[in-house]
Amino acid sequence: MRKFYSFVVACLFAFSAQAQDYTKYVNPFIGTTNYGATNPGAIAPRGMVSVVPFNTSGGDTSFEKDSGWLSQVYEYTNTFFTGFSHVNLSGVGCPDLGAVIVMPTTGDVNIHPLQYGSSLSDQKAQAGLYEAHIDKYNVDAKVTATQRAGISKFSFPAGKANLLLNLGQALSNESGAMVKVVNNQEIEGMRMVGSFCYNNPKTIYPVYFVMKVNKKADKTAVWQQHKYNDGPEAAWMEAYNGQQRIIEDAYYPIIGDSLGTIFSYDFAEPTELEVKVGISYVSIENARKNLEAEISNVPFDEVAKRAKERWNDVLSTIEVDGGTDDEKTVFYTALYHTMIHPNIMSDINGEYPEAKTRRTKHTDGDRYTVFSLWDTYRNLHQLMTLAYPEQQLNMVNTMLDIYDETGWLPKWELNGTETFTMVGDPAAIVVADTYLRGLDQFDENKAFEAIMKSAYPVEGGNPVRPCIDSYIKHNYVPVDDELEDKLWASVSTSQEYYVADFGIAQFAKALGKDDKYKEFSERADGYKKLLDPDTKFLRPRYADGSWYADFDPNAGANFTHNVGYAEGNAYQYNLMVAQDMPGLIKSFGSKKVFINRLDEIFDTDQFDMANEPDMNYPFIYNYIKGQEHRATERVHELRKKYFTTKPDGIAGNDDTGTMSAWVVFSMMGIYPDAPAVPHYTITVPEFDEVTIHLDKKFWDNDQLVIKKTGGKTNKIKSIKVDGKTLKGYFISHKDLVAAKTLEIITY
Amino acid sequence: MRKFYSFVVACLFAFSAQAQDYTKYVNPFIGTTNYGATNPGAIAPRGMVSVVPFNTSGGDTSFEKDSGWLSQVYEYTNTFFTGFSHVNLSGVGCPDLGAVIVMPTTGDVNIHPLQYGSSLSDQKAQAGLYEAHIDKYNVDAKVTATQRAGISKFSFPAGKANLLLNLGQALSNESGAMVKVVNNQEIEGMRMVGSFCYNNPKTIYPVYFVMKVNKKADKTAVWQQHKYNDGPEAAWMEAYNGQQRIIEDAYYPIIGDSLGTIFSYDFAEPTELEVKVGISYVSIENARKNLEAEISNVPFDEVAKRAKERWNDVLSTIEVDGGTDDEKTVFYTALYHTMIHPNIMSDINGEYPEAKTRRTKHTDGDRYTVFSLWDTYRNLHQLMTLAYPEQQLNMVNTMLDIYDETGWLPKWELNGTETFTMVGDPAAIVVADTYLRGLDQFDENKAFEAIMKSAYPVEGGNPVRPCIDSYIKHNYVPVDDELEDKLWASVSTSQEYYVADFGIAQFAKALGKDDKYKEFSERADGYKKLLDPDTKFLRPRYADGSWYADFDPNAGANFTHNVGYAEGNAYQYNLMVAQDMPGLIKSFGSKKVFINRLDEIFDTDQFDMANEPDMNYPFIYNYIKGQEHRATERVHELRKKYFTTKPDGIAGNDDTGTMSAWVVFSMMGIYPDAPAVPHYTITVPEFDEVTIHLDKKFWDNDQLVIKKTGGKTNKIKSIKVDGKTLKGYFISHKDLVAAKTLEIITY
């Protein structure tokens, strides 16, 4: 059946704190197809829990999680719904979590997802609320969430009804669960997840949950999949060999690779059930505490109202004026998507599992998780530093805690595991960038120590920076190492190391460590060694200085494997030297040659909006006198083409909000184009006025207004900071947060 | 390699309480081949825990658990040892438990049982102690146990050593385990077991454990079997798809169908490790309490000493004099085997899982489990009533508690589950027999109520007595019901109902319930309806009174399927009317015809010593004047043929001590041949003197001596009770426990 795409525009609630409701501009369906990998489920800002319709497993499904490399529990064009999962990732590129799935059904009990799955209709989503009609069962479902718990309201028709909790099905390829029906209103248990992307396939761990239902079930049961037995046992086991068994009234733990529970009801009249699920990564007890502290006896509508309020609190930090509703929807949905990950991992009592060992630890702040740093170092943390500095500080402190706990800063951290996804040393850049922007209320000595550790060879191996020894020796990672399978993508990795080393140099300078500044500045300069003067590409190069011959700058697009480059080709990495754009331009021999290459990339469709390395390319025009207007042209064109209000309105994987952060900054007219360079480059905003409510705890100024004035063109005539004309198209972070007004005057 | 069979005869310890060491006559290897299904592992009397060498899984094994229907973790002729399991059944006919397996290895870690298994040499076993040399690793192993915990001492050579805990391998066909390495000396977890015999295949439940090691491991790890994935995931997972992963330093719960732990050491010199495992069916916490209360810091040798003392306490209740060491070994090993099951299930704090619901309950006494009642109602409980009345009372009270908890008396109870193995209503017989023997300190009204429930049709079905309605209607279960698959073995089932109904009648009479006495006496008399006057067999009969035509009294031996009979043929059930032997003899028309049949059964090898229905046949001669000496002849011949000091020295499955109880009684010269008839029939004892130390709490007399005097023949001249000549070959329980001396005078 045809799915109905709907976006709740009505403002349903009155807000005390805010004059305006910005949640009405959040459309959670954006990015739910075309591999955006976002979902329309309900989540609170940076929530550990999200309640998401699972529709990528089984059925007549275009995008089936096991038939494709699908990293999402929800795909907009799919039609086969099998329940609401309670732990989920948004906008990532590997399958994991998507577990603790609750499905309402009616009639006789059926525990097979392929049989009990249903189509959905009348899907609606807003920040913190998702609703749909489950066609097969004529059940209306509404789900909402707090940070650590989800709540679902199912409106059943009269007759037999069932609540199925499935701990077998999940997006994660891991298996193994324990479940205990505590009584006919409560279930507790855990489920194994982990091994995200399989770079570190031993990182499996349990997620704990407690589920409470507001009405006593008439019958409860647990099902467990029996393993298949050969031999004489098979004859004795007969029909249930390798099949599921339904065990009624089992109020004790049952364990296995695949199992679930059944709560059955027989309703005399149409009845609403409220199902609450608390989650923890520490213990079942903490999952119960989270549930009780955050939801307890709060009715569904009140939880939904609070979720909306919390979202508006967050979204109203940046207020925009002018622009169409669609533009506002693109903007606020992007801002919403930057507020999903990193998410909190600490329980209501401050406990969380220490990284790696998973020993229980306590924090007074927020412990964050899901650090997709190769993505987010480029812009998401800069957005947090500017507009949500307290969050960013907690994130940096989490990263330093991870260093304390594991001996290493994170690279791609997920629920206390290091997944080692992608390349480079992005944590160093995030820490340096945050410090350099003046958000320095963290232990800079420990931070520097942590950064130093990854920056050098380490006895037993440096897991963050493979081949760091040959990188230091040659000032690039020779392709020899890659061909010997010592690492992935020698050119890309080198480029990431240059960015990190540049950040380290700046950080060292700020800390007065001049020798380190010098050393790492030299290391950062190594990109020039990879720049082939003939082709003007950064190319794979052997240790002996010769170039890797089998080189095709066109190869490697669309994530196909390509020697030298990680998820991209030589074009997409060609100009990823944001930290030294003047130097790069100079290395090209002439500005003309450089601009030709920049134009060529866009004009021959080598530019990939869906991936991070070339995200800053459109802003590069701002480095070339006379070309600056083209930055705005490119940015506006790309934003309008790739980021819309449609379900395919994110260019590709949202990459835990990195794509969205690009949108947020771009539409505001400022972009942190060079990580660890504490500035923003300026283009024409898409709104007439953007007000960023700054956090007075961290910045002197409490409000920054970015104004677009002048003519109707998108060509900048001048830029004024508090009335004074800005020279050039860059403004330092320091100046920006000190300014009351940034005025962009167009022709 | 060739196994060395050894039996520790040396008396290693001095005993304070007993003058003599009877444990030296216990040879736990008896019954460990020829399907005796006992094991040489270490166990305390009625222990929840036994530590048993597991050698029936994998390897070059004659008896492999999955290639045959093998119900034992140890088989004497096997040579491939894979560790010590800590929960085990002894002498049963279906595979279950055999879980929580600990294996010491040396060298590099290997987690595959087929690869790490080893042969054993120098095996030695005594009551409460087993030892062996693990050849492949040059490790000496000694294991002993308390009631709720096991302890193993492994003597490692210098170098790398590993302690493997395998929660994947087990005798149980169930799977699913959770394990948590608490620290480098402690592990906790649970493992699913259950579905014994698959009559009730939904009865799965966890067994909880805590394992402590006396030395800190250098390294700890958990391994988990990853499920096999098809599709794109398989490519990403590569080598570990469907394989085991070793996860180092995992101090958090890991769950799955197959997993285990690794504790690794590197010993500078030869080193002894002590591994303690506490078990509970309630919780991990209780497993820890059991371990700490019973073993705590007690060193291995002290635990072994205490186990031996406890065994001697129990064994010395019956002291024998005269007879060879071999005869004493057969006797005391049999007595030992009657003290394995039923075993305690309550934890040190009195908690146990209530039957069926597994809710935690508390008892002040001992909660027992493993009630193989179809077997044990025939003699084991009578032995307990006579010599261990406190245990028997606790068993009856456990049975009544099970009635309270589930609404039904047990049939074949195992760890709180009802397995519905075999046929009939044996609990009624046990309860009646116990009461009729004067061990009546239980709630007789509740007992009668419980018995009444199973004795009649019940709305929704009577799970204890299927087809009870047609049984009452016809006074036998018509073969029609069997052919319609409503039950198994219509003749055998009817016969079991008759025995039960006879017991109920006697119990009713004792309680003054004369109408019930009459009613159930009539029901018990129904066996005559199944006795075909032509063939003198109890035969399958249709509801319309006609005989089932396809009848062959030879069919059905050796457990092959046979209409009418459960695990036996028409011969083996022909005379199973012990409750009314005079009536049966009369029904045969003449004593001659009857004796001919009795002789025919023995002389044509129809007698099956390995199964219960005909166990009492040799004693039947005592019912026929002039034939009494033949009872002794048969009994002695059978005992000597089937019950020896050899590993095959039990006729077949020990049936949780039922075969062994036959031996104990037979060798003492008294046998409770007719359940619910509170008497014993007398044959010539094999010993000159048997002293039973009676429990003064229950019997007036504190000691009964059974003496053999007179000539050297095995023909009884007269029997005297405290000097007075006994008329006939039967003595009532009441008279026996009042007597100081039972003297059997032979010619």
PDB file of N, CA and C in Angstrom, chain A residues 359-406:
ATOM      1  N   ARG A 359      33.669  -1.230  33.172  1.00  0.00           N
ATOM      2  CA  ARG A 359      33.462  -1.099  34.608  1.00  0.00           C
ATOM      3  C   ARG A 359      32.546   0.083  34.864  1.00  0.00           C
ATOM      4  N   THR A 360      31.736  -0.004  35.874  1.00  0.00           N
ATOM      5  CA  THR A 360      30.810   1.087  36.170  1.00  0.00           C
ATOM      6  C   THR A 360      31.562   2.262  36.764  1.00  0.00           C
ATOM      7  N   LYS A 361      31.337   3.432  36.176  1.00  0.00           N
ATOM      8  CA  LYS A 361      31.984   4.662  36.625  1.00  0.00           C
ATOM      9  C   LYS A 361      30.917   5.713  36.838  1.00  0.00           C
ATOM     10  N   HIS A 362      31.273   6.775  37.506  1.00  0.00           N
ATOM     11  CA  HIS A 362      30.291   7.824  37.792  1.00  0.00           C
ATOM     12  C   HIS A 362      30.775   9.150  37.235  1.00  0.00           C
ATOM     13  N   THR A 363      29.856   9.913  36.693  1.00  0.00           N
ATOM     14  CA  THR A 363      30.190  11.260  36.242  1.00  0.00           C
ATOM     15  C   THR A 363      29.202  12.254  36.825  1.00  0.00           C
ATOM     16  N   ASP A 364      29.694  13.443  37.079  1.00  0.00           N
ATOM     17  CA  ASP A 364      28.777  14.488  37.523  1.00  0.00           C
ATOM     18  C   ASP A 364      28.198  15.250  36.339  1.00  0.00           C
ATOM     19  N   GLY A 365      28.899  15.155  35.209  1.00  0.00           N
ATOM     20  CA  GLY A 365      28.389  15.832  34.017  1.00  0.00           C
ATOM     21  C   GLY A 365      27.608  14.859  33.160  1.00  0.00           C
ATOM     22  N   ASP A 366      27.677  15.060  31.847  1.00  0.00           N
ATOM     23  CA  ASP A 366      27.062  14.103  30.931  1.00  0.00           C
ATOM     24  C   ASP A 366      28.176  13.304  30.277  1.00  0.00           C
ATOM     25  N   ARG A 367      28.035  12.001  30.319  1.00  0.00           N
ATOM     26  CA  ARG A 367      28.952  11.163  29.546  1.00  0.00           C
ATOM     27  C   ARG A 367      28.327  10.987  28.168  1.00  0.00           C
ATOM     28  N   TYR A 368      29.088  11.332  27.145  1.00  0.00           N
ATOM     29  CA  TYR A 368      28.568  11.201  25.787  1.00  0.00           C
ATOM     30  C   TYR A 368      29.111   9.952  25.099  1.00  0.00           C
ATOM     31  N   THR A 369      28.432   9.568  24.045  1.00  0.00           N
ATOM     32  CA  THR A 369      28.904   8.458  23.219  1.00  0.00           C
ATOM     33  C   THR A 369      28.498   8.722  21.774  1.00  0.00           C
ATOM     34  N   VAL A 370      28.906   7.837  20.902  1.00  0.00           N
ATOM     35  CA  VAL A 370      28.725   7.940  19.449  1.00  0.00           C
ATOM     36  C   VAL A 370      29.518   9.141  18.913  1.00  0.00           C
ATOM     37  N   PHE A 371      30.825   8.946  18.923  1.00  0.00           N
ATOM     38  CA  PHE A 371      31.738   9.960  18.389  1.00  0.00           C
ATOM     39  C   PHE A 371      32.236   9.500  17.022  1.00  0.00           C
ATOM     40  N   SER A 372      31.560   9.977  15.993  1.00  0.00           N
ATOM     41  CA  SER A 372      31.961   9.647  14.623  1.00  0.00           C
ATOM     42  C   SER A 372      32.919  10.735  14.162  1.00  0.00           C
ATOM     43  N   LEU A 373      34.097  10.743  14.774  1.00  0.00           N
ATOM     44  CA  LEU A 373      34.931  11.945  14.749  1.00  0.00           C
ATOM     45  C   LEU A 373      35.509  12.286  13.383  1.00  0.00           C
ATOM     46  N   TRP A 374      35.756  11.295  12.545  1.00  0.00           N
ATOM     47  CA  TRP A 374      36.261  11.582  11.191  1.00  0.00           C
ATOM     48  C   TRP A 374      35.291  12.491  10.457  1.00  0.00           C
ATOM     49  N   ASP A 375      33.991  12.313  10.801  1.00  0.00           N
ATOM     50  CA  ASP A 375      32.970  13.187  10.234  1.00  0.00           C
ATOM     51  C   ASP A 375      32.883  14.503  10.997  1.00  0.00           C
ATOM     52  N   THR A 376      32.646  14.351  12.298  1.00  0.00           N
ATOM     53  CA  THR A 376      32.185  15.502  13.074  1.00  0.00           C
ATOM     54  C   THR A 376      33.264  16.526  13.377  1.00  0.00           C
ATOM     55  N   TYR A 377      34.545  16.137  13.218  1.00  0.00           N
ATOM     56  CA  TYR A 377      35.595  17.119  13.539  1.00  0.00           C
ATOM     57  C   TYR A 377      35.538  18.300  12.594  1.00  0.00           C
ATOM     58  N   ARG A 378      34.876  18.110  11.456  1.00  0.00           N
ATOM     59  CA  ARG A 378      34.912  19.124  10.401  1.00  0.00           C
ATOM     60  C   ARG A 378      33.992  20.314  10.643  1.00  0.00           C
ATOM     61  N   ASN A 379      32.875  20.068  11.377  1.00  0.00           N
ATOM     62  CA  ASN A 379      31.945  21.190  11.552  1.00  0.00           C
ATOM     63  C   ASN A 379      30.994  21.037  12.736  1.00  0.00           C
ATOM     64  N   LEU A 380      30.634  19.791  13.072  1.00  0.00           N
ATOM     65  CA  LEU A 380      29.619  19.623  14.110  1.00  0.00           C
ATOM     66  C   LEU A 380      30.108  20.155  15.458  1.00  0.00           C
ATOM     67  N   HIS A 381      31.359  19.874  15.792  1.00  0.00           N
ATOM     68  CA  HIS A 381      31.851  20.337  17.093  1.00  0.00           C
ATOM     69  C   HIS A 381      32.023  21.854  17.105  1.00  0.00           C
ATOM     70  N   GLN A 382      32.317  22.416  15.933  1.00  0.00           N
ATOM     71  CA  GLN A 382      32.405  23.870  15.841  1.00  0.00           C
ATOM     72  C   GLN A 382      31.033  24.514  16.095  1.00  0.00           C
ATOM     73  N   LEU A 383      29.987  23.844  15.601  1.00  0.00           N
ATOM     74  CA  LEU A 383      28.633  24.348  15.849  1.00  0.00           C
ATOM     75  C   LEU A 383      28.306  24.266  17.336  1.00  0.00           C
ATOM     76  N   MET A 384      28.715  23.146  17.946  1.00  0.00           N
ATOM     77  CA  MET A 384      28.469  22.983  19.376  1.00  0.00           C
ATOM     78  C   MET A 384      29.236  24.026  20.176  1.00  0.00           C
ATOM     79  N   THR A 385      30.500  24.246  19.787  1.00  0.00           N
ATOM     80  CA  THR A 385      31.329  25.219  20.501  1.00  0.00           C
ATOM     81  C   THR A 385      30.683  26.597  20.453  1.00  0.00           C
ATOM     82  N   LEU A 386      30.183  26.933  19.290  1.00  0.00           N
ATOM     83  CA  LEU A 386      29.596  28.263  19.124  1.00  0.00           C
ATOM     84  C   LEU A 386      28.267  28.412  19.863  1.00  0.00           C
ATOM     85  N   ALA A 387      27.360  27.464  19.632  1.00  0.00           N
ATOM     86  CA  ALA A 387      25.990  27.675  20.094  1.00  0.00           C
ATOM     87  C   ALA A 387      25.616  26.834  21.311  1.00  0.00           C
ATOM     88  N   TYR A 388      26.340  25.759  21.557  1.00  0.00           N
ATOM     89  CA  TYR A 388      26.026  24.851  22.687  1.00  0.00           C
ATOM     90  C   TYR A 388      27.322  24.483  23.414  1.00  0.00           C
ATOM     91  N   PRO A 389      28.038  25.513  23.903  1.00  0.00           N
ATOM     92  CA  PRO A 389      29.387  25.247  24.429  1.00  0.00           C
ATOM     93  C   PRO A 389      29.399  24.271  25.609  1.00  0.00           C
ATOM     94  N   GLU A 390      28.348  24.270  26.413  1.00  0.00           N
ATOM     95  CA  GLU A 390      28.348  23.347  27.552  1.00  0.00           C
ATOM     96  C   GLU A 390      28.354  21.891  27.058  1.00  0.00           C
ATOM     97  N   GLN A 391      27.573  21.632  26.029  1.00  0.00           N
ATOM     98  CA  GLN A 391      27.572  20.290  25.445  1.00  0.00           C
ATOM     99  C   GLN A 391      28.951  19.937  24.897  1.00  0.00           C
ATOM    100  N   GLN A 392      29.533  20.907  24.177  1.00  0.00           N
ATOM    101  CA  GLN A 392      30.843  20.634  23.571  1.00  0.00           C
ATOM    102  C   GLN A 392      31.889  20.369  24.647  1.00  0.00           C
ATOM    103  N   LEU A 393      31.811  21.114  25.730  1.00  0.00           N
ATOM    104  CA  LEU A 393      32.759  20.914  26.815  1.00  0.00           C
ATOM    105  C   LEU A 393      32.588  19.505  27.413  1.00  0.00           C
ATOM    106  N   ASN A 394      31.349  19.091  27.588  1.00  0.00           N
ATOM    107  CA  ASN A 394      31.098  17.728  28.079  1.00  0.00           C
ATOM    108  C   ASN A 394      31.629  16.691  27.097  1.00  0.00           C
ATOM    109  N   MET A 395      31.511  16.999  25.816  1.00  0.00           N
ATOM    110  CA  MET A 395      32.025  16.050  24.815  1.00  0.00           C
ATOM    111  C   MET A 395      33.540  15.944  24.899  1.00  0.00           C
ATOM    112  N   VAL A 396      34.201  17.099  25.003  1.00  0.00           N
ATOM    113  CA  VAL A 396      35.663  17.069  25.124  1.00  0.00           C
ATOM    114  C   VAL A 396      36.061  16.345  26.405  1.00  0.00           C
ATOM    115  N   ASN A 397      35.348  16.626  27.485  1.00  0.00           N
ATOM    116  CA  ASN A 397      35.679  15.946  28.739  1.00  0.00           C
ATOM    117  C   ASN A 397      35.434  14.442  28.638  1.00  0.00           C
ATOM    118  N   THR A 398      34.392  14.063  27.930  1.00  0.00           N
ATOM    119  CA  THR A 398      34.179  12.635  27.693  1.00  0.00           C
ATOM    120  C   THR A 398      35.364  12.043  26.938  1.00  0.00           C
ATOM    121  N   MET A 399      35.837  12.783  25.930  1.00  0.00           N
ATOM    122  CA  MET A 399      36.971  12.278  25.150  1.00  0.00           C
ATOM    123  C   MET A 399      38.214  12.119  26.028  1.00  0.00           C
ATOM    124  N   LEU A 400      38.410  13.083  26.926  1.00  0.00           N
ATOM    125  CA  LEU A 400      39.565  12.974  27.829  1.00  0.00           C
ATOM    126  C   LEU A 400      39.374  11.833  28.823  1.00  0.00           C
ATOM    127  N   ASP A 401      38.132  11.622  29.255  1.00  0.00           N
ATOM    128  CA  ASP A 401      37.863  10.474  30.138  1.00  0.00           C
ATOM    129  C   ASP A 401      38.160   9.164  29.410  1.00  0.00           C
ATOM    130  N   ILE A 402      37.799   9.134  28.142  1.00  0.00           N
ATOM    131  CA  ILE A 402      38.079   7.919  27.362  1.00  0.00           C
ATOM    132  C   ILE A 402      39.586   7.686  27.286  1.00  0.00           C
ATOM    133  N   TYR A 403      40.326   8.785  27.156  1.00  0.00           N
ATOM    134  CA  TYR A 403      41.794   8.657  27.188  1.00  0.00           C
ATOM    135  C   TYR A 403      42.248   8.080  28.526  1.00  0.00           C
ATOM    136  N   ASP A 404      41.667   8.608  29.619  1.00  0.00           N
ATOM    137  CA  ASP A 404      42.020   8.071  30.943  1.00  0.00           C
ATOM    138  C   ASP A 404      41.704   6.582  31.028  1.00  0.00           C
ATOM    139  N   GLU A 405      40.589   6.208  30.456  1.00  0.00           N
ATOM    140  CA  GLU A 405      40.099   4.847  30.627  1.00  0.00           C
ATOM    141  C   GLU A 405      40.804   3.835  29.719  1.00  0.00           C
ATOM    142  N   THR A 406      41.168   4.303  28.531  1.00  0.00           N
ATOM    143  CA  THR A 406      41.698   3.349  27.546  1.00  0.00           C
ATOM    144  C   THR A 406      43.145   3.629  27.173  1.00  0.00           C
TER     145      THR A 406
END
